[in-house]
C-alpha positions as a Python dict, from the first residue, in 0.01 Angstrom:
ca = {
    (1, 'M'): (0, 0, 0),
    (2, 'I'): (-71, -112, 363),
    (3, 'L'): (-413, 9, 533),
    (4, 'K'): (-325, 177, 844),
    (5, 'L'): (-484, 84, 1153),
    (6, 'W'): (-797, 273, 1217),
    (7, 'E'): (-658, 461, 1537),
    (8, 'N'): (-359, 575, 1322),
    (9, 'L'): (-550, 760, 1049),
    (10, 'P'): (-524, 1136, 1048),
    (11, 'D'): (-799, 1275, 1292),
    (12, 'D'): (-1005, 1458, 1010),
    (13, 'M'): (-1057, 1088, 850),
    (14, 'K'): (-1176, 929, 1155),
    (15, 'N'): (-1544, 978, 1127),
    (16, 'D'): (-1840, 729, 1099),
    (17, 'C'): (-1887, 830, 693),
    (18, 'V'): (-1533, 703, 666),
    (19, 'K'): (-1564, 407, 881),
    (20, 'K'): (-1812, 213, 663),
    (21, 'Y'): (-1557, 227, 359),
    (22, 'Y'): (-1253, 160, 584),
    (23, 'C'): (-1418, -169, 732),
    (24, 'R'): (-1486, -272, 359),
    (25, 'L'): (-1135, -215, 225),
    (26, 'Y'): (-1011, -392, 559),
    (27, 'E'): (-1197, -710, 462),
    (28, 'K'): (-1029, -696, 133),
    (29, 'R'): (-663, -573, 276),
    (30, 'H'): (-510, -878, 105),
    (31, 'Y'): (-597, -743, -245),
    (32, 'L'): (-390, -397, -134),
    (33, 'Y'): (-72, -608, -171),
    (34, 'A'): (-143, -784, -488),
    (35, 'K'): (-249, -434, -609),
    (36, 'R'): (102, -252, -526),
    (37, 'I'): (294, -545, -680),
    (38, 'F'): (79, -498, -994),
    (39, 'D'): (143, -140, -993),
    (40, 'I'): (506, -155, -948),
    (41, 'A'): (561, -433, -1200),
    (42, 'A'): (344, -271, -1482),
    (43, 'A'): (469, 85, -1422),
    (44, 'I'): (822, -18, -1453),
    (45, 'T'): (755, -220, -1785),
    (46, 'I'): (544, 48, -1940),
    (47, 'L'): (801, 293, -1851),
    (48, 'I'): (1086, 119, -2017),
    (49, 'I'): (873, 46, -2321),
    (50, 'T'): (748, 418, -2360),
    (51, 'F'): (1065, 582, -2276),
    (52, 'P'): (1170, 659, -2626),
    (53, 'I'): (813, 796, -2698),
    (54, 'L'): (862, 1033, -2387),
    (55, 'I'): (1191, 1172, -2560),
    (56, 'I'): (1019, 1231, -2879),
    (57, 'L'): (763, 1394, -2700),
    (58, 'G'): (987, 1617, -2515),
    (59, 'I'): (1155, 1729, -2812),
    (60, 'A'): (803, 1798, -2966),
    (61, 'I'): (710, 2013, -2639),
    (62, 'K'): (1046, 2212, -2666),
    (63, 'L'): (1013, 2286, -3034),
    (64, 'D'): (643, 2381, -2959),
    (65, 'S'): (671, 2654, -2674),
    (66, 'K'): (925, 2771, -2437),
    (67, 'G'): (936, 2610, -2097),
    (68, 'P'): (1034, 2281, -1940),
    (69, 'C'): (901, 1944, -2068),
    (70, 'I'): (787, 1844, -1729),
    (71, 'F'): (514, 1990, -1557),
    (72, 'S'): (478, 1937, -1165),
    (73, 'Q'): (203, 2043, -930),
    (74, 'I'): (146, 1958, -560),
    (75, 'R'): (-142, 1714, -531),
    (76, 'V'): (-305, 1520, -245),
    (77, 'T'): (-287, 1141, -201),
    (78, 'Q'): (-355, 851, 49),
    (79, 'Y'): (-407, 985, 406),
    (80, 'G'): (-415, 1360, 305),
    (81, 'K'): (-35, 1323, 202),
    (82, 'K'): (95, 1591, -32),
    (83, 'F'): (313, 1487, -313),
    (84, 'K'): (453, 1632, -646),
    (85, 'I'): (262, 1507, -939),
    (86, 'Y'): (459, 1483, -1289),
    (87, 'K'): (312, 1550, -1632),
    (88, 'L'): (427, 1634, -1983),
    (89, 'R'): (346, 2007, -2011),
    (90, 'T'): (46, 2087, -2193),
    (91, 'M'): (6, 2465, -2130),
    (92, 'S'): (211, 2783, -2171),
    (93, 'Y'): (479, 2780, -1904),
    (94, 'A'): (490, 3149, -1821),
    (95, 'D'): (91, 3185, -1805),
    (96, 'T'): (-81, 3145, -1487),
    (97, 'G'): (-439, 3095, -1456),
    (98, 'P'): (-712, 2912, -1287),
    (99, 'L'): (-657, 2553, -1136),
    (100, 'L'): (-937, 2426, -1354),
    (101, 'T'): (-874, 2387, -1754),
    (102, 'A'): (-1173, 2431, -1964),
    (103, 'M'): (-1194, 2310, -2341),
    (104, 'N'): (-1052, 2571, -2579),
    (105, 'D'): (-841, 2719, -2306),
    (106, 'I'): (-597, 2925, -2472),
    (107, 'R'): (-320, 2827, -2234),
    (108, 'I'): (-319, 2509, -2407),
    (109, 'T'): (-19, 2484, -2641),
    (110, 'N'): (-54, 2282, -2997),
    (111, 'I'): (128, 1968, -2893),
    (112, 'G'): (-45, 1999, -2554),
    (113, 'K'): (-396, 1933, -2733),
    (114, 'F'): (-251, 1614, -2883),
    (115, 'L'): (-142, 1505, -2555),
    (116, 'R'): (-457, 1567, -2349),
    (117, 'R'): (-670, 1403, -2618),
    (118, 'Y'): (-482, 1090, -2585),
    (119, 'R'): (-363, 1127, -2221),
    (120, 'L'): (-14, 1100, -2317),
    (121, 'D'): (65, 1380, -2057),
    (122, 'E'): (9, 1131, -1818),
    (123, 'I'): (307, 899, -1905),
    (124, 'P'): (541, 1045, -1636),
    (125, 'Q'): (304, 939, -1373),
    (126, 'L'): (426, 601, -1401),
    (127, 'I'): (737, 753, -1168),
    (128, 'N'): (468, 854, -915),
    (129, 'I'): (339, 521, -907),
    (130, 'I'): (676, 332, -866),
    (131, 'L'): (740, 599, -595),
    (132, 'G'): (399, 481, -408),
    (133, 'D'): (216, 811, -409),
    (134, 'M'): (-35, 699, -706),
    (135, 'S'): (-167, 386, -827),
    (136, 'F'): (-308, 285, -1192),
    (137, 'V'): (-661, 285, -1043),
    (138, 'G'): (-797, 534, -785),
    (139, 'T'): (-945, 872, -713),
    (140, 'S'): (-794, 1134, -939),
    (141, 'P'): (-545, 1336, -752),
    (142, 'E'): (-693, 1701, -634),
    (143, 'V'): (-495, 2010, -556),
    (144, 'V'): (-502, 2082, -190),
    (145, 'K'): (-763, 2378, -226),
    (146, 'Y'): (-1044, 2146, -354),
    (147, 'V'): (-961, 1858, -82),
    (148, 'E'): (-1008, 2115, 182),
    (149, 'K'): (-1358, 2117, 69),
    (150, 'Y'): (-1429, 1759, 90),
    (151, 'S'): (-1716, 1643, 299),
    (152, 'E'): (-1690, 1383, 569),
    (153, 'E'): (-1770, 1117, 347),
    (154, 'M'): (-1569, 1226, 50),
    (155, 'K'): (-1239, 1176, 288),
    (156, 'A'): (-1278, 806, 234),
    (157, 'T'): (-1149, 823, -85),
    (158, 'L'): (-819, 924, 60),
    (159, 'L'): (-796, 561, 224),
    (160, 'L'): (-619, 459, -86),
    (161, 'P'): (-355, 640, -288),
    (162, 'A'): (-457, 847, -575),
    (163, 'G'): (-508, 722, -922),
    (164, 'V'): (-429, 769, -1315),
    (165, 'T'): (-773, 643, -1403),
    (166, 'S'): (-1102, 554, -1246),
    (167, 'I'): (-1457, 513, -1342),
    (168, 'A'): (-1522, 860, -1241),
    (169, 'S'): (-1243, 967, -1510),
    (170, 'I'): (-1397, 757, -1780),
    (171, 'L'): (-1745, 888, -1739),
    (172, 'Y'): (-1615, 1251, -1705),
    (173, 'K'): (-1375, 1247, -1992),
    (174, 'D'): (-1508, 1519, -2152),
    (175, 'E'): (-1499, 1731, -1834),
    (176, 'E'): (-1323, 2004, -2014),
    (177, 'M'): (-1629, 2058, -2237),
    (178, 'L'): (-1861, 2086, -1937),
    (179, 'L'): (-1672, 2356, -1807),
    (180, 'K'): (-1650, 2548, -2130),
    (181, 'N'): (-1807, 2902, -2152),
    (182, 'S'): (-1893, 2857, -1763),
    (183, 'A'): (-1900, 3202, -1597),
    (184, 'D'): (-1785, 3045, -1293),
    (185, 'A'): (-1559, 2724, -1382),
    (186, 'E'): (-1458, 2664, -1016),
    (187, 'D'): (-1818, 2679, -863),
    (188, 'I'): (-1942, 2447, -1139),
    (189, 'Y'): (-1679, 2200, -1044),
    (190, 'L'): (-1716, 2218, -677),
    (191, 'N'): (-2109, 2198, -642),
    (192, 'E'): (-2197, 2013, -957),
    (193, 'I'): (-1919, 1777, -1104),
    (194, 'L'): (-1701, 1705, -792),
    (195, 'P'): (-1995, 1538, -607),
    (196, 'E'): (-2099, 1335, -899),
    (197, 'K'): (-1765, 1204, -944),
    (198, 'M'): (-1714, 1130, -589),
    (199, 'M'): (-2036, 904, -590),
    (200, 'Y'): (-1859, 684, -843),
    (201, 'N'): (-1538, 687, -665),
    (202, 'L'): (-1713, 626, -349),
    (203, 'R'): (-1887, 306, -500),
    (204, 'S'): (-1549, 189, -645),
    (205, 'L'): (-1402, 158, -291),
    (206, 'E'): (-1707, -57, -193),
    (207, 'D'): (-1653, -274, -510),
    (208, 'F'): (-1255, -261, -484),
    (209, 'S'): (-1074, -571, -609),
    (210, 'L'): (-779, -607, -839),
    (211, 'L'): (-997, -775, -1118),
    (212, 'T'): (-1228, -442, -1091),
    (213, 'D'): (-898, -265, -1127),
    (214, 'I'): (-792, -446, -1438),
    (215, 'K'): (-1132, -393, -1610),
    (216, 'T'): (-1129, -8, -1508),
    (217, 'I'): (-756, 18, -1702),
    (218, 'F'): (-916, -210, -2009),
    (219, 'W'): (-1206, 41, -2013),
    (220, 'T'): (-971, 337, -2011),
    (221, 'V'): (-780, 215, -2302),
    (222, 'L'): (-1108, 177, -2498),
    (223, 'A'): (-1216, 520, -2402),
    (224, 'M'): (-887, 675, -2541),
    (225, 'V'): (-845, 485, -2845),
    (226, 'K'): (-1180, 391, -2965),
    (227, 'K'): (-1439, 569, -3150),
    (228, 'D'): (-1751, 748, -2982),
    (229, 'T'): (-1967, 487, -3022),
    (230, 'T'): (-1743, 230, -2849),
    (231, 'L'): (-1722, 484, -2545),
    (232, 'K'): (-2095, 531, -2547),
    (233, 'R'): (-2121, 143, -2521),
    (234, 'V'): (-1856, 143, -2222),
    (235, 'T'): (-2017, 428, -2045),
    (236, 'K'): (-2351, 253, -2070),
    (237, 'R'): (-2200, -67, -1924),
    (238, 'I'): (-2057, 143, -1654),
    (239, 'T'): (-2360, 319, -1554),
    (240, 'N'): (-2578, 11, -1542),
    (241, 'N'): (-2345, -114, -1279),
    (242, 'Y'): (-2399, 186, -1086),
    (243, 'K'): (-2763, 272, -1169),
    (244, 'D'): (-2869, 284, -781),
    (245, 'L'): (-2645, 596, -729),
    (246, 'E'): (-2854, 905, -646),
    (247, 'F'): (-2698, 1264, -709),
}
């Protein structure tokens, strides 16, 4: 996970908005090596431990609906690179529809609801981490269509690899509920949800450190397994640290 020299960045990323984040990350570039070592070691370890669980979940997916166990889709990561993300399939394979998923989406399978609730569908992303396309912590990888709509400042999030989790992911854990019954889910996402999430993602670049990454992973685990009251406490703690952000 080496930070490219400024002159070697993609042309569409070389603007003044991105530069201030680049300079901040450049000052902490030694952390990027530690982050990569941590990612590889943790991903391999967790993949070995969870492999039997993957087999069981794969069988459950096959019994629940027709189609492959693994879902893949083209997303965007560091420096605008396109890559294929891997997840356990949670939706009807033959069904096509909008890129966004709202709560109670009829495409979500029975086992898919369970997988999404505990984020078990994201276990195959450990492979993406090992390959270097993703990190444990970083901006959620978007599809090409939405990345093309990034503002100049939002492009700064592409300085680092996409992540499985982030502060924004925790705070918007119930994003699907926000899109429920929306007449135009894509419009709500692009004009309301995405800009807010990006404010947190950009702040995370400013506060980047390996310790912050570990805290984010810890908070993510709490958000998945603890009750709503605990999640509220975690959310309050995060928002207090980011209270000066303006949307």
